[in-house]
mmCIF file of C-alpha atoms and ligand atoms in Angstrom:
data_model
loop_
_atom_site.group_PDB
_atom_site.id
_atom_site.type_symbol
_atom_site.label_atom_id
_atom_site.label_comp_id
_atom_site.label_asym_id
_atom_site.label_seq_id
_atom_site.Cartn_x
_atom_site.Cartn_y
_atom_site.Cartn_z
ATOM 1 C CA UNK A 22 0.000 0.000 0.000
ATOM 2 C CA UNK A 23 1.455 3.312 -0.910
ATOM 3 C CA UNK A 24 0.807 6.625 0.685
ATOM 4 C CA UNK A 25 -2.706 7.099 -0.569
ATOM 5 C CA UNK A 26 -4.400 7.224 2.768
ATOM 6 C CA UNK A 27 -5.264 10.554 4.109
ATOM 7 C CA UNK A 28 -4.767 14.219 3.721
ATOM 8 C CA UNK A 29 -5.735 16.788 6.266
ATOM 9 C CA UNK A 30 -5.873 14.377 9.131
ATOM 10 C CA UNK A 31 -3.569 13.815 12.060
ATOM 11 C CA UNK A 32 -0.362 12.371 10.731
ATOM 12 C CA UNK A 33 0.593 10.346 13.755
ATOM 13 C CA UNK A 34 1.584 6.883 12.686
ATOM 14 C CA UNK A 35 1.935 3.970 14.948
ATOM 15 C CA UNK A 36 1.760 0.288 14.508
ATOM 16 C CA UNK A 37 -1.497 -1.123 14.824
ATOM 17 C CA UNK A 38 -2.612 -4.552 14.890
ATOM 18 C CA UNK A 39 -2.309 -6.246 18.215
ATOM 19 C CA UNK A 40 1.345 -6.992 18.780
ATOM 20 C CA UNK A 41 2.184 -10.684 18.900
ATOM 21 C CA UNK A 42 1.399 -12.022 22.345
ATOM 22 C CA UNK A 43 4.359 -11.930 24.683
ATOM 23 C CA UNK A 44 5.612 -15.375 25.526
ATOM 24 C CA UNK A 45 3.958 -16.654 28.666
ATOM 25 C CA UNK A 46 5.572 -19.301 30.841
ATOM 26 C CA UNK A 47 3.782 -22.571 30.242
ATOM 27 C CA UNK A 48 2.712 -22.890 33.872
ATOM 28 C CA UNK A 49 1.020 -19.495 33.767
ATOM 29 C CA UNK A 50 -0.582 -19.909 30.338
ATOM 30 C CA UNK A 51 -4.210 -18.815 30.398
ATOM 31 C CA UNK A 52 -6.775 -21.440 29.467
ATOM 32 C CA UNK A 53 -7.690 -21.333 25.791
ATOM 33 C CA UNK A 54 -10.990 -19.514 25.349
ATOM 34 C CA UNK A 55 -13.933 -21.862 24.916
ATOM 35 C CA UNK A 56 -15.071 -20.089 21.753
ATOM 36 C CA UNK A 57 -16.207 -16.683 20.608
ATOM 37 C CA UNK A 58 -18.102 -14.554 23.096
ATOM 38 C CA UNK A 59 -21.618 -13.945 21.791
ATOM 39 C CA UNK A 60 -24.573 -11.859 22.971
ATOM 40 C CA UNK A 61 -27.657 -13.533 24.433
ATOM 41 C CA UNK A 62 -29.745 -12.260 21.566
ATOM 42 C CA UNK A 63 -28.429 -14.074 18.490
ATOM 43 C CA UNK A 64 -28.873 -11.167 16.097
ATOM 44 C CA UNK A 65 -26.477 -8.922 14.180
ATOM 45 C CA UNK A 66 -27.513 -5.821 12.231
ATOM 46 C CA UNK A 67 -25.115 -4.737 9.484
ATOM 47 C CA UNK A 68 -25.297 -1.590 7.324
ATOM 48 C CA UNK A 69 -23.038 -1.651 4.265
ATOM 49 C CA UNK A 70 -22.734 -0.472 0.670
ATOM 50 C CA UNK A 71 -24.564 -2.500 -2.001
ATOM 51 C CA UNK A 72 -22.673 -5.186 -3.954
ATOM 52 C CA UNK A 73 -19.850 -5.194 -1.446
ATOM 53 C CA UNK A 74 -19.913 -8.676 0.088
ATOM 54 C CA UNK A 75 -19.371 -12.186 -1.206
ATOM 55 C CA UNK A 76 -22.337 -14.344 -1.990
ATOM 56 C CA UNK A 77 -21.998 -16.728 0.953
ATOM 57 C CA UNK A 78 -20.415 -14.598 3.659
ATOM 58 C CA UNK A 79 -23.606 -13.875 5.597
ATOM 59 C CA UNK A 80 -25.085 -17.365 5.237
ATOM 60 C CA UNK A 81 -21.798 -18.998 6.271
ATOM 61 C CA UNK A 82 -21.543 -16.768 9.344
ATOM 62 C CA UNK A 83 -25.167 -17.403 10.326
ATOM 63 C CA UNK A 84 -24.683 -21.138 10.011
ATOM 64 C CA UNK A 85 -21.459 -21.313 11.967
ATOM 65 C CA UNK A 86 -22.429 -18.918 14.766
ATOM 66 C CA UNK A 87 -26.196 -19.432 14.974
ATOM 67 C CA UNK A 88 -26.707 -15.687 14.577
ATOM 68 C CA UNK A 89 -29.374 -14.112 12.389
ATOM 69 C CA UNK A 90 -27.876 -11.312 10.303
ATOM 70 C CA UNK A 91 -30.037 -8.421 9.128
ATOM 71 C CA UNK A 92 -28.123 -6.834 6.268
ATOM 72 C CA UNK A 93 -29.192 -3.406 4.960
ATOM 73 C CA UNK A 94 -27.472 -1.197 2.421
ATOM 74 C CA UNK A 95 -26.870 2.521 1.888
ATOM 75 C CA UNK A 96 -25.768 4.237 -1.286
ATOM 76 C CA UNK A 97 -23.497 6.987 -0.052
ATOM 77 C CA UNK A 98 -21.666 8.226 3.016
ATOM 78 C CA UNK A 99 -24.184 11.014 3.484
ATOM 79 C CA UNK A 100 -26.996 8.487 4.034
ATOM 80 C CA UNK A 101 -24.957 6.546 6.589
ATOM 81 C CA UNK A 102 -23.960 9.768 8.337
ATOM 82 C CA UNK A 103 -27.584 10.891 8.682
ATOM 83 C CA UNK A 104 -28.512 7.580 10.341
ATOM 84 C CA UNK A 105 -25.604 7.714 12.776
ATOM 85 C CA UNK A 106 -26.179 11.311 13.758
ATOM 86 C CA UNK A 107 -29.890 10.692 14.346
ATOM 87 C CA UNK A 108 -28.870 7.978 16.841
ATOM 88 C CA UNK A 109 -30.443 4.609 17.638
ATOM 89 C CA UNK A 110 -29.677 3.387 14.147
ATOM 90 C CA UNK A 111 -30.028 -0.171 15.407
ATOM 91 C CA UNK A 112 -26.891 -1.191 13.540
ATOM 92 C CA UNK A 113 -24.078 -3.191 15.120
ATOM 93 C CA UNK A 114 -21.590 -2.832 12.264
ATOM 94 C CA UNK A 115 -21.451 -0.023 9.708
ATOM 95 C CA UNK A 116 -18.978 0.513 6.876
ATOM 96 C CA UNK A 117 -18.006 4.180 6.458
ATOM 97 C CA UNK A 118 -15.261 5.554 4.227
ATOM 98 C CA UNK A 119 -12.322 6.642 6.372
ATOM 99 C CA UNK A 120 -11.853 10.226 5.158
ATOM 100 C CA UNK A 121 -15.539 11.071 5.361
ATOM 101 C CA UNK A 122 -15.936 9.360 8.726
ATOM 102 C CA UNK A 123 -13.284 11.348 10.557
ATOM 103 C CA UNK A 124 -15.964 13.661 11.917
ATOM 104 C CA UNK A 125 -17.994 10.645 13.095
ATOM 105 C CA UNK A 126 -14.999 9.333 14.972
ATOM 106 C CA UNK A 127 -14.349 12.719 16.521
ATOM 107 C CA UNK A 128 -17.997 12.977 17.572
ATOM 108 C CA UNK A 129 -17.703 9.695 19.479
ATOM 109 C CA UNK A 130 -20.132 7.848 17.228
ATOM 110 C CA UNK A 131 -18.013 4.677 17.290
ATOM 111 C CA UNK A 132 -16.895 2.549 20.179
ATOM 112 C CA UNK A 133 -13.396 1.154 20.692
ATOM 113 C CA UNK A 134 -12.877 -2.419 19.572
ATOM 114 C CA UNK A 135 -12.180 -5.213 22.036
ATOM 115 C CA UNK A 136 -9.129 -6.427 20.173
ATOM 116 C CA UNK A 137 -8.804 -9.542 22.299
ATOM 117 C CA UNK A 138 -12.040 -10.727 20.631
ATOM 118 C CA UNK A 139 -10.553 -10.286 17.152
ATOM 119 C CA UNK A 140 -7.500 -12.565 16.938
ATOM 120 C CA UNK A 141 -7.590 -12.394 13.140
ATOM 121 C CA UNK A 142 -6.468 -8.769 13.301
ATOM 122 C CA UNK A 143 -3.089 -10.457 12.999
ATOM 123 C CA UNK A 144 -3.975 -11.235 9.357
ATOM 124 C CA UNK A 145 -4.011 -7.560 8.396
ATOM 125 C CA UNK A 146 -1.231 -5.850 6.498
ATOM 126 C CA UNK A 147 0.747 -3.827 9.070
ATOM 127 C CA UNK A 148 1.602 -1.199 6.453
ATOM 128 C CA UNK A 149 -2.052 -0.686 5.611
ATOM 129 C CA UNK A 150 -2.917 -0.462 9.287
ATOM 130 C CA UNK A 151 -0.183 2.051 9.966
ATOM 131 C CA UNK A 152 -1.693 4.291 7.294
ATOM 132 C CA UNK A 153 -5.121 3.818 8.804
ATOM 133 C CA UNK A 154 -3.733 4.827 12.202
ATOM 134 C CA UNK A 155 -3.208 8.319 10.796
ATOM 135 C CA UNK A 156 -6.981 8.683 11.054
ATOM 136 C CA UNK A 157 -7.855 6.205 13.786
ATOM 137 C CA UNK A 158 -5.074 6.575 16.304
ATOM 138 C CA UNK A 159 -3.891 3.226 17.581
ATOM 139 C CA UNK A 160 -6.364 1.480 15.250
ATOM 140 C CA UNK A 161 -8.823 1.527 18.097
ATOM 141 C CA UNK A 162 -12.081 1.702 16.100
ATOM 142 C CA UNK A 163 -11.676 0.736 12.452
ATOM 143 C CA UNK A 164 -11.077 -2.587 10.697
ATOM 144 C CA UNK A 165 -10.569 -2.504 6.915
ATOM 145 C CA UNK A 166 -13.418 -3.765 4.746
ATOM 146 C CA UNK A 167 -12.384 -2.922 1.189
ATOM 147 C CA UNK A 168 -10.488 -0.295 -0.738
ATOM 148 C CA UNK A 169 -10.359 1.002 -4.271
ATOM 149 C CA UNK A 170 -10.563 4.253 -6.163
ATOM 150 C CA UNK A 171 -13.119 6.458 -7.805
ATOM 151 C CA UNK A 172 -12.346 6.754 -11.474
ATOM 152 C CA UNK A 173 -13.624 7.014 -15.016
ATOM 153 C CA UNK A 174 -14.908 3.846 -16.630
ATOM 154 C CA UNK A 175 -15.917 3.375 -20.223
ATOM 155 C CA UNK A 176 -17.662 1.092 -22.625
ATOM 156 C CA UNK A 177 -14.698 0.906 -24.974
ATOM 157 C CA UNK A 178 -16.576 0.270 -28.208
ATOM 158 C CA UNK A 179 -19.268 2.872 -27.605
ATOM 159 C CA UNK A 180 -16.728 5.515 -26.622
ATOM 160 C CA UNK A 181 -14.563 4.782 -29.671
ATOM 161 C CA UNK A 182 -17.625 5.104 -31.894
ATOM 162 C CA UNK A 183 -18.723 8.371 -30.290
ATOM 163 C CA UNK A 184 -15.243 9.910 -30.394
ATOM 164 C CA UNK A 185 -14.577 8.638 -33.884
ATOM 165 C CA UNK A 186 -11.220 7.238 -32.759
ATOM 166 C CA UNK A 187 -9.803 4.605 -30.468
ATOM 167 C CA UNK A 188 -7.423 7.135 -28.951
ATOM 168 C CA UNK A 189 -8.265 8.080 -25.408
ATOM 169 C CA UNK A 190 -6.842 11.036 -23.486
ATOM 170 C CA UNK A 191 -4.070 10.110 -21.042
ATOM 171 C CA UNK A 192 -5.898 11.936 -18.332
ATOM 172 C CA UNK A 193 -9.172 10.001 -18.385
ATOM 173 C CA UNK A 194 -10.936 12.697 -16.339
ATOM 174 C CA UNK A 195 -10.961 14.683 -19.599
ATOM 175 C CA UNK A 196 -13.602 12.332 -20.968
ATOM 176 C CA UNK A 197 -16.155 13.484 -18.407
ATOM 177 C CA UNK A 198 -14.964 16.981 -17.442
ATOM 178 C CA UNK A 199 -13.680 18.462 -20.700
ATOM 179 C CA UNK A 200 -16.551 19.595 -22.955
ATOM 180 C CA UNK A 201 -14.509 18.721 -26.047
ATOM 181 C CA UNK A 202 -14.913 15.072 -25.083
ATOM 182 C CA UNK A 203 -18.131 15.150 -23.095
ATOM 183 C CA UNK A 204 -20.089 16.768 -25.968
ATOM 184 C CA UNK A 205 -19.170 13.787 -28.139
ATOM 185 C CA UNK A 206 -20.040 11.261 -25.453
ATOM 186 C CA UNK A 207 -23.372 12.870 -24.710
ATOM 187 C CA UNK A 208 -25.139 10.747 -27.307
ATOM 188 C CA UNK A 209 -24.033 7.467 -25.731
ATOM 189 C CA UNK A 210 -24.458 8.746 -22.177
ATOM 190 C CA UNK A 211 -22.333 9.980 -19.284
ATOM 191 C CA UNK A 212 -23.240 8.689 -15.815
ATOM 192 C CA UNK A 213 -22.050 10.184 -12.511
ATOM 193 C CA UNK A 214 -22.224 8.728 -9.021
ATOM 194 C CA UNK A 215 -24.846 10.668 -7.106
ATOM 195 C CA UNK A 216 -23.070 12.197 -4.127
ATOM 196 C CA UNK A 217 -21.266 15.503 -3.565
ATOM 197 C CA UNK A 218 -18.409 13.775 -1.763
ATOM 198 C CA UNK A 219 -17.817 11.466 -4.719
ATOM 199 C CA UNK A 220 -17.981 14.032 -7.530
ATOM 200 C CA UNK A 221 -16.472 17.141 -5.957
ATOM 201 C CA UNK A 222 -13.039 15.621 -5.083
ATOM 202 C CA UNK A 223 -12.616 14.501 -8.690
ATOM 203 C CA UNK A 224 -13.822 17.863 -10.034
ATOM 204 C CA UNK A 225 -11.518 19.853 -7.739
ATOM 205 C CA UNK A 226 -8.594 17.618 -8.626
ATOM 206 C CA UNK A 227 -9.319 18.076 -12.338
ATOM 207 C CA UNK A 228 -9.183 21.873 -12.079
ATOM 208 C CA UNK A 229 -5.876 21.641 -10.199
ATOM 209 C CA UNK A 230 -7.168 22.274 -6.686
ATOM 210 C CA UNK A 231 -6.856 20.198 -3.546
ATOM 211 C CA UNK A 232 -9.463 17.442 -3.905
ATOM 212 C CA UNK A 233 -10.659 18.125 -0.356
ATOM 213 C CA UNK A 234 -10.202 21.879 -0.383
ATOM 214 C CA UNK A 235 -11.764 23.796 2.466
ATOM 215 C CA UNK A 236 -11.754 26.985 0.395
ATOM 216 C CA UNK A 237 -15.273 27.937 -0.778
ATOM 217 C CA UNK A 238 -13.801 29.695 -3.831
ATOM 218 C CA UNK A 239 -12.232 26.430 -4.973
ATOM 219 C CA UNK A 240 -15.551 24.648 -4.621
ATOM 220 C CA UNK A 241 -17.297 27.356 -6.631
ATOM 221 C CA UNK A 242 -14.613 27.153 -9.327
ATOM 222 C CA UNK A 243 -15.236 23.417 -9.563
ATOM 223 C CA UNK A 244 -18.957 24.217 -9.846
ATOM 224 C CA UNK A 245 -18.233 26.492 -12.807
ATOM 225 C CA UNK A 246 -16.326 23.730 -14.555
ATOM 226 C CA UNK A 247 -19.129 21.267 -13.838
ATOM 227 C CA UNK A 248 -21.791 23.638 -15.181
ATOM 228 C CA UNK A 249 -20.134 23.458 -18.612
ATOM 229 C CA UNK A 250 -20.464 19.711 -18.870
ATOM 230 C CA UNK A 251 -23.865 19.437 -17.143
ATOM 231 C CA UNK A 252 -25.839 19.130 -20.419
ATOM 232 C CA UNK A 253 -23.783 16.052 -21.246
ATOM 233 C CA UNK A 254 -24.524 14.128 -18.030
ATOM 234 C CA UNK A 255 -27.404 11.771 -18.615
ATOM 235 C CA UNK A 256 -27.859 10.292 -15.165
ATOM 236 C CA UNK A 257 -26.830 10.666 -11.524
ATOM 237 C CA UNK A 258 -26.765 7.053 -10.474
ATOM 238 C CA UNK A 259 -27.139 5.239 -7.173
ATOM 239 C CA UNK A 260 -27.209 1.891 -8.949
ATOM 240 C CA UNK A 261 -24.108 2.216 -11.077
ATOM 241 C CA UNK A 262 -23.424 -1.487 -11.644
ATOM 242 C CA UNK A 263 -26.933 -2.083 -12.980
ATOM 243 C CA UNK A 264 -26.843 1.108 -15.020
ATOM 244 C CA UNK A 265 -23.526 0.280 -16.667
ATOM 245 C CA UNK A 266 -24.460 -3.347 -17.296
ATOM 246 C CA UNK A 267 -27.885 -2.244 -18.534
ATOM 247 C CA UNK A 268 -26.198 -0.071 -21.188
ATOM 248 C CA UNK A 269 -27.453 3.257 -19.852
ATOM 249 C CA UNK A 270 -24.168 5.012 -20.582
ATOM 250 C CA UNK A 271 -20.762 4.774 -22.216
ATOM 251 C CA UNK A 272 -18.611 6.802 -19.790
ATOM 252 C CA UNK A 273 -19.035 6.921 -16.056
ATOM 253 C CA UNK A 274 -17.567 8.184 -12.819
ATOM 254 C CA UNK A 275 -17.750 5.125 -10.585
ATOM 255 C CA UNK A 276 -15.804 2.967 -8.153
ATOM 256 C CA UNK A 277 -13.077 0.713 -9.510
ATOM 257 C CA UNK A 278 -14.480 -2.559 -8.153
ATOM 258 C CA UNK A 279 -18.035 -1.747 -9.206
ATOM 259 C CA UNK A 280 -16.913 -1.000 -12.756
ATOM 260 C CA UNK A 281 -15.140 -4.370 -12.753
ATOM 261 C CA UNK A 282 -18.299 -6.048 -11.447
ATOM 262 C CA UNK A 283 -20.280 -4.431 -14.275
ATOM 263 C CA UNK A 284 -17.631 -5.659 -16.714
ATOM 264 C CA UNK A 285 -17.988 -9.229 -15.402
ATOM 265 C CA UNK A 286 -21.766 -8.973 -15.588
ATOM 266 C CA UNK A 287 -21.692 -7.846 -19.222
ATOM 267 C CA UNK A 288 -19.338 -10.720 -20.030
ATOM 268 C CA UNK A 289 -21.573 -13.231 -18.264
ATOM 269 C CA UNK A 290 -24.556 -11.970 -20.236
ATOM 270 C CA UNK A 291 -22.603 -12.614 -23.421
ATOM 271 C CA UNK A 292 -22.268 -8.890 -24.205
ATOM 272 C CA UNK A 293 -19.636 -8.003 -26.778
ATOM 273 C CA UNK A 294 -18.729 -4.577 -25.419
ATOM 274 C CA UNK A 295 -15.788 -4.184 -23.102
ATOM 275 C CA UNK A 296 -16.337 -2.257 -19.878
ATOM 276 C CA UNK A 297 -13.056 -0.836 -18.592
ATOM 277 C CA UNK A 298 -12.091 1.069 -15.462
ATOM 278 C CA UNK A 299 -9.387 3.529 -16.521
ATOM 279 C CA UNK A 300 -6.289 4.660 -14.662
ATOM 280 C CA UNK A 301 -6.143 8.442 -15.196
ATOM 281 C CA UNK A 302 -2.593 9.733 -15.619
ATOM 282 C CA UNK A 303 -3.250 12.242 -12.828
ATOM 283 C CA UNK A 304 -4.719 9.567 -10.554
ATOM 284 C CA UNK A 305 -8.067 8.274 -9.365
ATOM 285 C CA UNK A 306 -9.474 9.147 -5.944
ATOM 286 C CA UNK A 307 -8.401 6.582 -3.347
ATOM 287 C CA UNK A 308 -10.893 5.307 -0.786
ATOM 288 C CA UNK A 309 -10.814 2.782 2.032
ATOM 289 C CA UNK A 310 -14.015 1.601 3.688
ATOM 290 C CA UNK A 311 -13.867 0.225 7.205
ATOM 291 C CA UNK A 312 -16.017 -1.681 9.682
ATOM 292 C CA UNK A 313 -16.903 0.211 12.840
ATOM 293 C CA UNK A 314 -19.243 -0.496 15.745
ATOM 294 C CA UNK A 315 -21.635 2.380 16.536
ATOM 295 C CA UNK A 316 -21.404 3.654 20.117
ATOM 296 C CA UNK A 317 -25.016 2.629 20.788
ATOM 297 C CA UNK A 318 -24.818 -0.840 19.150
ATOM 298 C CA UNK A 319 -26.785 -3.540 20.989
ATOM 299 C CA UNK A 320 -25.003 -6.676 19.777
ATOM 300 C CA UNK A 321 -21.405 -5.765 20.359
ATOM 301 C CA UNK A 322 -20.066 -9.271 20.953
ATOM 302 C CA UNK A 323 -21.779 -10.586 17.845
ATOM 303 C CA UNK A 324 -20.231 -7.685 15.938
ATOM 304 C CA UNK A 325 -16.762 -8.691 17.123
ATOM 305 C CA UNK A 326 -17.431 -12.296 16.102
ATOM 306 C CA UNK A 327 -18.384 -11.143 12.601
ATOM 307 C CA UNK A 328 -15.363 -8.874 12.291
ATOM 308 C CA UNK A 329 -13.086 -11.757 13.253
ATOM 309 C CA UNK A 330 -14.891 -14.037 10.788
ATOM 310 C CA UNK A 331 -14.510 -11.460 7.992
ATOM 311 C CA UNK A 332 -10.787 -11.267 8.717
ATOM 312 C CA UNK A 333 -10.206 -14.961 8.033
ATOM 313 C CA UNK A 334 -7.768 -15.275 5.164
ATOM 314 C CA UNK A 335 -10.242 -17.165 2.983
ATOM 315 C CA UNK A 336 -12.896 -14.482 3.411
ATOM 316 C CA UNK A 337 -10.444 -11.708 2.558
ATOM 317 C CA UNK A 338 -9.448 -13.622 -0.565
ATOM 318 C CA UNK A 339 -13.082 -14.160 -1.561
ATOM 319 C CA UNK A 340 -13.691 -10.400 -1.355
ATOM 320 C CA UNK A 341 -10.988 -9.802 -3.950
ATOM 321 C CA UNK A 342 -11.841 -12.846 -6.077
ATOM 322 C CA UNK A 343 -15.614 -12.324 -6.136
ATOM 323 C CA UNK A 344 -16.157 -8.622 -5.469
ATOM 324 C CA UNK A 345 -13.020 -7.106 -7.043
ATOM 325 C CA UNK A 346 -12.039 -5.149 -3.940
ATOM 326 C CA UNK A 347 -8.866 -5.834 -1.913
ATOM 327 C CA UNK A 348 -9.357 -5.818 1.856
ATOM 328 C CA UNK A 349 -5.967 -5.115 3.426
ATOM 329 C CA UNK A 350 -5.802 -8.756 4.548
ATOM 330 C CA UNK A 351 -2.199 -9.835 4.008
ATOM 331 C CA UNK A 352 -2.841 -13.462 4.960
ATOM 332 C CA UNK A 353 -5.401 -13.612 2.128
ATOM 333 C CA UNK A 354 -2.859 -12.805 -0.589
ATOM 334 C CA UNK A 355 -1.732 -16.379 -1.385
ATOM 335 C CA UNK A 356 -5.396 -17.368 -1.834
ATOM 336 C CA UNK A 357 -6.224 -14.653 -4.363
ATOM 337 C CA UNK A 358 -6.499 -15.715 -8.024
ATOM 338 C CA UNK A 359 -3.513 -14.723 -10.162
ATOM 339 C CA UNK A 360 -5.819 -13.016 -12.660
ATOM 340 C CA UNK A 361 -7.146 -10.766 -9.905
ATOM 341 C CA UNK A 362 -3.734 -10.105 -8.381
ATOM 342 C CA UNK A 363 -2.341 -9.069 -11.747
ATOM 343 C CA UNK A 364 -5.354 -6.908 -12.646
ATOM 344 C CA UNK A 365 -3.951 -3.395 -12.514
ATOM 345 C CA UNK A 366 -7.348 -1.915 -11.725
ATOM 346 C CA UNK A 367 -7.722 -4.050 -8.593
ATOM 347 C CA UNK A 368 -4.183 -4.386 -7.222
ATOM 348 C CA UNK A 369 -2.389 -1.338 -8.553
ATOM 349 C CA UNK A 370 1.320 -1.332 -9.222
ATOM 350 C CA UNK A 371 3.467 1.124 -7.285
ATOM 351 C CA UNK A 372 3.417 3.746 -10.026
ATOM 352 C CA UNK A 373 -0.381 3.809 -10.284
ATOM 353 C CA UNK A 374 -0.753 3.540 -6.540
ATOM 354 C CA UNK A 375 1.453 6.539 -5.952
ATOM 355 C CA UNK A 376 -0.666 8.603 -8.367
ATOM 356 C CA UNK A 377 -3.890 8.055 -6.425
ATOM 357 C CA UNK A 378 -5.367 11.118 -4.788
ATOM 358 C CA UNK A 379 -5.305 10.543 -1.034
ATOM 359 C CA UNK A 380 -8.570 10.035 0.779
ATOM 360 C CA UNK A 381 -9.883 12.965 2.759
ATOM 361 C CA UNK A 382 -12.890 14.796 4.090
ATOM 362 C CA UNK A 383 -14.253 18.323 3.832
ATOM 363 C CA UNK A 384 -14.179 20.611 6.855
ATOM 364 C CA UNK A 385 -17.649 21.197 8.351
ATOM 365 C CA UNK A 386 -17.327 24.896 7.533
ATOM 366 C CA UNK A 387 -17.714 24.216 3.805
ATOM 367 C CA UNK A 388 -20.519 21.638 3.999
ATOM 368 C CA UNK A 389 -23.162 24.116 2.931
ATOM 369 C CA UNK A 390 -21.111 25.462 -0.021
ATOM 370 C CA UNK A 391 -20.270 21.904 -1.026
ATOM 371 C CA UNK A 392 -23.938 20.930 -1.091
ATOM 372 C CA UNK A 393 -25.021 24.167 -2.770
ATOM 373 C CA UNK A 394 -22.463 23.764 -5.559
ATOM 374 C CA UNK A 395 -23.305 20.105 -6.084
ATOM 375 C CA UNK A 396 -27.069 20.628 -6.029
ATOM 376 C CA UNK A 397 -26.797 23.544 -8.461
ATOM 377 C CA UNK A 398 -24.787 21.270 -10.738
ATOM 378 C CA UNK A 399 -27.383 18.535 -10.525
ATOM 379 C CA UNK A 400 -30.296 20.886 -11.137
ATOM 380 C CA UNK A 401 -28.398 22.389 -14.051
ATOM 381 C CA UNK A 402 -28.494 25.966 -12.794
HETATM 382 N N1 LIG B 530 -20.090 -1.675 -4.266
HETATM 383 C C1 LIG B 530 -19.839 -0.761 -3.228
HETATM 384 C C2 LIG B 530 -18.570 -0.051 -3.292
HETATM 385 C C3 LIG B 530 -18.350 0.779 -2.086
HETATM 386 C C4 LIG B 530 -17.588 1.943 -2.324
HETATM 387 N N2 LIG B 530 -17.402 2.799 -1.271
HETATM 388 C C5 LIG B 530 -16.788 3.888 -1.811
HETATM 389 C C6 LIG B 530 -16.677 5.108 -1.051
HETATM 390 C C7 LIG B 530 -15.887 6.105 -1.797
HETATM 391 N N3 LIG B 530 -15.968 7.409 -1.302
#
């Protein structure tokens, strides 16, 4: 993992994952625990992004632990944030994005983990966890779920036809932010993720500003750029995989793994067109999503059991193999298919990794400008 983690957050780095247990004299060795500690009520409520878990993960956990999992999904960080701030969400595990969630952590919305109940923390990549500690000091609250980057994806054939050439700009953001390209792609459809904190970092980065600028003038300048390409955006999507696979557009701002899922889906359906996540020469926007236990969670032991289960090497590998998102699980690496490991849009090489725009979050002071600019863009005025 290269340095893509966080900007504008505390930079303190410290190792993370529980240190290996100190050797204990045999006579004093504590009795091995009888099994995972579970809550009396055999229920676990999880709130996660859509299309972000392997097919059997929940069923396998339910079967092994005798716990009923209620699994709900949200489409953006804003929706999760609203639930957490309202309180009594009822969720035992949620999956925020680290940069966005800094303010949640600071507001005490998450409780510290009981690391002794998560022995599989030892499977995590220490380098990844050290980066994460820049946001979550001492890795007290967050456990990695998946990471990737927000980028431009295309339907290669449709884009070539609309542009009249196979040549693509080196900086793929040009396809969606430069009117010279977007005008041509309008006929086959440009799709954007529907969230200010997904679109604005990319827009700010494209106009040469800090992707997480706290300067209202920068946000307004990004709004001016966006206004020029607004007529070319067909859809603001909360169901990007379906929309890509359903042929609703030819160029999209989406998440790397989701674009790869859409690609697989088109292939499975026998489609001839090639869906491709691109690696912009100036970098995609890095993100890491993490599991956290809300402060008011009711099934805290069950949550720890699930987190430990998720961190098994085979489950980490399945996330990459089936869902196209790496998880930060180092022990999983030998179990990941070679085709996935060598896919440059899933496991980036050092050069591409170092180009990624670090994750971040906007200061509260610019929330209203951020939303105003984004909503004006969406409305088209
Ligand atoms: N299929 C769900 C992918 C989840 C992506 N989370 C991305 C957050 C980026 N800000």
